[in-house]
Coordinates of C-alpha atoms and ligand atoms in Angstrom, one line a residue:
X1 CA 86.4 19.8 103.6
X2 CA 87.5 22.1 100.7
X3 CA 85.2 25.1 100.0
X4 CA 82.2 24.1 98.0
X5 CA 78.7 25.5 97.3
X6 CA 75.9 24.5 99.7
X7 CA 72.2 24.9 99.0
X8 CA 70.4 25.4 102.4
X9 CA 66.6 25.1 102.6
X10 CA 64.7 27.0 105.3
X11 CA 67.6 29.4 105.7
X12 CA 65.5 32.5 106.6
X13 CA 65.3 31.6 110.3
X14 CA 66.3 29.3 113.1
X15 CA 68.6 26.4 112.5
X16 CA 68.9 27.0 108.7
X17 CA 70.1 30.6 109.2
X18 CA 72.7 29.3 111.6
X19 CA 73.9 26.7 109.1
X20 CA 74.2 29.5 106.5
X21 CA 76.3 31.5 109.0
X22 CA 78.6 28.6 109.9
X23 CA 79.0 27.3 106.4
X24 CA 79.9 30.8 105.2
X25 CA 82.4 31.2 108.0
X26 CA 84.0 27.9 106.7
X27 CA 84.4 29.5 103.3
X28 CA 81.6 27.8 101.4
X29 CA 79.5 29.7 98.9
X30 CA 75.8 29.5 99.5
X31 CA 72.4 29.3 97.8
X32 CA 69.7 30.1 100.4
X33 CA 66.1 29.0 99.9
X34 CA 62.9 29.9 101.8
X35 CA 59.7 31.7 101.3
X36 CA 60.6 35.0 103.1
X37 CA 62.9 36.5 100.5
X38 CA 63.4 39.8 102.5
X39 CA 64.9 37.9 105.4
X40 CA 67.1 35.8 103.0
X41 CA 68.3 39.0 101.3
X42 CA 69.2 40.5 104.7
X43 CA 71.1 37.4 105.8
X44 CA 72.9 37.1 102.4
X45 CA 74.1 40.7 102.5
X46 CA 75.4 40.3 106.1
X47 CA 77.2 37.0 105.4
X48 CA 78.7 38.1 102.1
X49 CA 80.0 41.3 103.8
X50 CA 81.4 39.3 106.9
X51 CA 83.0 36.4 105.1
X52 CA 83.4 37.3 101.4
X53 CA 81.7 34.2 100.1
X54 CA 79.1 34.4 97.4
X55 CA 75.5 34.1 98.6
X56 CA 72.5 33.7 96.3
X57 CA 68.9 33.7 97.5
X58 CA 65.9 31.9 96.0
X59 CA 62.3 32.4 97.1
X60 CA 60.5 29.1 97.0
X61 CA 57.7 27.4 98.9
X62 CA 59.0 23.8 99.0
X63 CA 55.5 22.4 99.7
X64 CA 54.4 23.8 96.3
X65 CA 55.1 21.3 93.5
X66 CA 56.1 24.0 90.9
X67 CA 58.5 25.7 93.3
X68 CA 60.0 22.4 94.4
X69 CA 60.5 21.4 90.7
X70 CA 62.4 24.7 90.2
X71 CA 64.8 23.9 93.0
X72 CA 65.1 20.3 91.8
X73 CA 66.1 21.4 88.3
X74 CA 68.8 23.7 89.8
X75 CA 70.2 20.9 91.9
X76 CA 70.2 18.5 88.9
X77 CA 72.0 20.9 86.5
X78 CA 74.2 23.3 88.5
X79 CA 77.6 21.5 88.7
X80 CA 78.9 23.9 91.3
X81 CA 76.4 22.8 94.0
X82 CA 78.1 20.0 95.8
X83 CA 76.3 20.3 99.2
X84 CA 72.7 20.2 100.2
X85 CA 71.2 21.0 103.7
X86 CA 67.6 19.7 103.8
X87 CA 66.6 21.9 106.8
X88 CA 63.2 23.5 106.0
X89 CA 60.5 21.8 108.1
X90 CA 57.3 22.5 110.1
X91 CA 55.9 21.0 113.2
X92 CA 53.2 21.5 115.8
X93 CA 50.2 20.0 114.1
X94 CA 48.6 19.3 117.5
X95 CA 46.6 16.2 118.5
X96 CA 45.5 14.1 115.5
X97 CA 41.9 14.4 116.7
X98 CA 42.0 18.1 116.2
X99 CA 44.5 18.4 113.3
X100 CA 43.7 20.2 110.1
X101 CA 44.2 17.6 107.3
X102 CA 45.5 20.4 105.0
X103 CA 48.2 21.2 107.5
X104 CA 49.1 17.5 107.9
X105 CA 49.5 17.0 104.1
X106 CA 51.5 20.3 103.8
X107 CA 53.8 19.0 106.6
X108 CA 54.3 15.8 104.7
X109 CA 54.9 17.7 101.5
X110 CA 57.6 19.8 103.1
X111 CA 59.2 17.4 105.7
X112 CA 59.1 14.3 103.5
X113 CA 58.4 14.9 99.8
X114 CA 60.7 18.0 99.4
X115 CA 63.6 16.2 101.3
X116 CA 63.2 13.1 99.1
X117 CA 62.9 14.9 95.8
X118 CA 65.8 17.4 96.5
X119 CA 68.1 14.5 97.6
X120 CA 67.1 12.5 94.5
X121 CA 67.8 15.5 92.3
X122 CA 71.3 16.1 93.5
X123 CA 72.4 12.5 94.3
X124 CA 73.1 11.3 90.7
X125 CA 75.5 14.2 90.0
X126 CA 77.3 13.8 93.4
X127 CA 77.6 10.0 92.9
X128 CA 79.0 10.5 89.4
X129 CA 81.5 13.0 90.7
X130 CA 82.4 10.7 93.6
X131 CA 82.0 13.5 96.2
X132 CA 79.5 15.8 97.9
X133 CA 77.5 16.2 101.1
X134 CA 73.8 15.8 101.9
X135 CA 72.8 16.9 105.4
X136 CA 69.2 16.1 106.5
X137 CA 67.6 17.7 109.5
X138 CA 65.5 15.1 111.3
X139 CA 64.7 15.2 115.1
X140 CA 65.1 13.1 118.2
X141 CA 61.3 12.6 117.9
X142 CA 62.2 10.2 115.1
X143 CA 63.2 7.9 118.0
X144 CA 60.0 8.6 120.0
X145 CA 57.0 7.8 117.8
X146 CA 54.6 8.0 120.8
X147 CA 54.2 10.7 123.3
X148 CA 54.6 13.8 121.1
X149 CA 52.3 14.3 118.1
X150 CA 51.5 11.7 115.5
X151 CA 52.6 13.1 112.2
X152 CA 55.7 15.3 112.8
X153 CA 57.7 12.4 114.5
X154 CA 56.7 10.1 111.6
X155 CA 58.0 12.6 109.0
X156 CA 61.3 12.8 110.9
X157 CA 61.5 8.9 111.2
X158 CA 61.1 8.9 107.5
X159 CA 64.0 11.3 107.1
X160 CA 66.2 9.2 109.5
X161 CA 65.5 6.0 107.7
X162 CA 65.9 7.7 104.3
X163 CA 69.3 9.2 105.3
X164 CA 70.6 5.8 106.6
X165 CA 69.6 4.2 103.3
X166 CA 71.1 7.0 101.3
X167 CA 74.4 6.7 103.2
X168 CA 74.4 2.9 102.5
X169 CA 73.9 3.5 98.8
X170 CA 75.9 6.7 98.2
X171 CA 78.6 6.4 100.8
X172 CA 80.5 3.8 98.8
X173 CA 80.4 6.2 95.8
X174 CA 82.1 8.9 97.8
X175 CA 79.0 11.0 98.9
X176 CA 78.6 11.9 102.6
X177 CA 75.1 11.7 104.0
X178 CA 74.4 12.9 107.6
X179 CA 71.2 12.8 109.5
X180 CA 71.1 15.4 112.3
X181 CA 68.7 14.7 115.3
X182 CA 68.3 17.9 117.3
X183 CA 66.4 17.8 120.6
X184 CA 64.5 20.9 121.7
X185 CA 66.3 23.8 120.1
X186 CA 65.5 27.4 120.7
X187 CA 63.9 28.7 117.5
X188 CA 60.6 30.2 116.2
X189 CA 59.3 26.7 115.5
X190 CA 58.3 26.9 119.2
X191 CA 56.1 29.6 120.6
X192 CA 57.6 31.5 123.6
X193 CA 54.9 29.9 125.7
X194 CA 55.8 26.4 124.7
X195 CA 59.5 27.0 125.4
X196 CA 58.7 28.6 128.8
X197 CA 56.7 25.4 129.7
X198 CA 59.7 23.2 129.1
X199 CA 62.6 22.6 131.5
X200 CA 65.5 24.9 130.5
X201 CA 67.9 22.0 130.9
X202 CA 66.3 20.4 127.9
X203 CA 66.6 23.4 125.5
X204 CA 69.7 24.0 123.4
X205 CA 70.6 27.2 121.5
X206 CA 70.6 26.8 117.7
X207 CA 74.2 28.0 117.5
X208 CA 75.5 25.2 119.8
X209 CA 73.3 22.6 118.1
X210 CA 74.6 23.4 114.6
X211 CA 78.2 23.7 115.8
X212 CA 77.9 20.2 117.3
X213 CA 76.2 18.9 114.1
X214 CA 79.1 20.2 111.9
X215 CA 81.6 18.7 114.4
X216 CA 79.7 15.4 113.9
X217 CA 80.0 15.9 110.1
X218 CA 83.8 16.5 110.4
X219 CA 84.0 13.3 112.6
X220 CA 82.4 11.3 109.8
X221 CA 79.1 10.5 111.6
X222 CA 76.1 9.3 109.6
X223 CA 73.8 10.0 112.5
X224 CA 74.5 13.0 114.8
X225 CA 72.5 13.5 118.0
X226 CA 74.0 16.7 119.5
X227 CA 72.6 16.2 123.0
X228 CA 73.3 12.5 123.4
X229 CA 76.2 12.1 125.9
X230 CA 77.4 8.7 124.5
X231 CA 76.8 7.6 120.9
X232 CA 77.4 4.0 122.2
X233 CA 73.7 4.2 123.4
X234 CA 72.5 4.9 119.9
X235 CA 74.8 2.2 118.4
X236 CA 73.3 -0.3 120.9
X237 CA 69.8 0.6 119.8
X238 CA 70.8 0.1 116.1
X239 CA 72.5 -3.2 117.0
X240 CA 69.3 -4.4 118.7
X241 CA 67.3 -3.4 115.6
X242 CA 69.7 -5.1 113.3
X243 CA 69.7 -8.3 115.4
X244 CA 66.0 -8.7 114.4
X245 CA 66.9 -9.0 110.7
X246 CA 67.4 -12.8 110.3
X247 CA 64.0 -13.3 111.8
X248 CA 61.9 -10.7 110.0
X249 CA 61.0 -12.8 107.0
X250 CA 60.2 -16.5 107.1
X251 CA 58.0 -18.9 105.0
X252 CA 55.7 -19.5 107.9
X253 CA 54.0 -17.3 110.6
X254 CA 55.4 -17.4 114.1
X255 CA 53.9 -20.2 116.3
X256 CA 52.2 -17.6 118.6
X257 CA 49.6 -16.8 115.9
X258 CA 48.5 -20.5 115.8
X259 CA 48.2 -20.4 112.0
X260 CA 48.9 -23.6 109.9
X261 CA 50.4 -23.5 106.5
X262 CA 47.7 -22.9 103.9
X263 CA 47.7 -24.8 100.5
Ligands
LIG1 N1 63.8 23.7 116.8 C1 63.7 22.5 117.3 O1 63.4 22.2 118.5 C2 63.9 21.3 116.3 C3 64.1 20.1 116.9 C4 64.3 19.0 116.0 C5 64.4 19.2 114.7 N2 64.2 20.4 114.1 C6 64.1 20.6 112.7 O2 65.1 21.5 112.3 C7 64.6 22.1 111.0 C8 64.6 23.7 111.2 O3 63.7 24.0 112.2 P1 63.8 25.4 113.0 O4 63.5 25.0 114.4 O5 65.0 26.2 112.6 O6 62.4 26.0 112.5 P2 62.1 27.6 112.2 O7 62.8 28.5 113.0 O8 60.6 27.6 112.2 O9 62.6 27.7 110.7 C9 62.0 27.0 109.6 C10 62.6 27.4 108.3 O10 61.9 26.6 107.3 C11 61.4 27.5 106.3 N3 60.2 27.0 105.8 C12 59.0 26.7 106.4 N4 58.1 26.3 105.5 C13 58.7 26.4 104.3 C14 58.2 26.1 103.0 N5 57.0 25.7 102.8 N6 59.1 26.3 101.9 C15 60.3 26.7 102.2 N7 60.8 27.0 103.4 C16 60.0 26.8 104.4 C17 61.2 28.8 107.1 O11 61.3 29.9 106.2 P3 60.1 30.7 105.5 O12 59.0 30.9 106.5 O13 60.8 32.0 105.1 O14 59.7 29.9 104.3 C18 62.4 28.9 108.0 O15 63.5 29.4 107.4 C19 63.2 21.6 110.8 O16 63.3 20.5 109.8 C20 62.8 21.0 112.1 O17 61.9 20.0 112.0 C21 63.9 21.5 114.9

């Protein structure tokens, strides 16, 4: 991939900061977005000094409509931005019976609305140019709707479905869309206590996760699951899902419901 300019959200920490590092080392200029501008400035200075790429920082709370609109406007207008990494996200809402409704809607605003609007802001320009890259950070919890928490996996299932649909629409126009599904990755999204309670064999370092995700991008994958040993297992899951298609819409209800055609 020739050097381009990537806008990376949630670049002040964790996976986003590693994306910034790896993309800079590949020679790409960067625009880094998050709320903690001091951390962004520190990272920008370090990356620019180490790699010579240009690194701009923008402070924005992407769950805030005005801040989001500012980043959308930049993505719509700035011709030099040809890559977007939708990485910013929050988790850990706890059980639904105890969850704070404000936290839940803030999570949906960031994990779903911001990803949707930023992608929609850049997509027309990339499609018109016939080139560009959108990387969306989802999660393996997108494939496990039960047994974790209720809302976070649902937001990530949205991002997975959205990315697959984007790739179907934009891929033929020359735009690359990749959904990345990390498993448990060692970042500040988890408390130290949470990580300590999990088997070490299930936890990947953020550096290894992002390196695998970028290797998946280089390989042309639309869906990258860094920990999954054999992608054939995921392909079999998608094939089973696709096999339902011819039977998902009929003029009459299935016989098991015992319903007769109404006038
Ligand atoms: N770590 C894992 O185990 C794991 C597994 C699967 C998927 N993921 C996904 O990977 C992505 C990155 O997660 P991470 O583990 O790196 O989390 P992290 O270490 O907590 O970092 C989250 C980043 O998002 C930014 N952010 C949070 N709220 C924001 C807001 N309202 N507006 C703008 N930026 C905001 C944070 O920066 P500021 O606080 O400075 O704004 C920070 O840079 C998320 O989408 C997450 O769901 C993580």
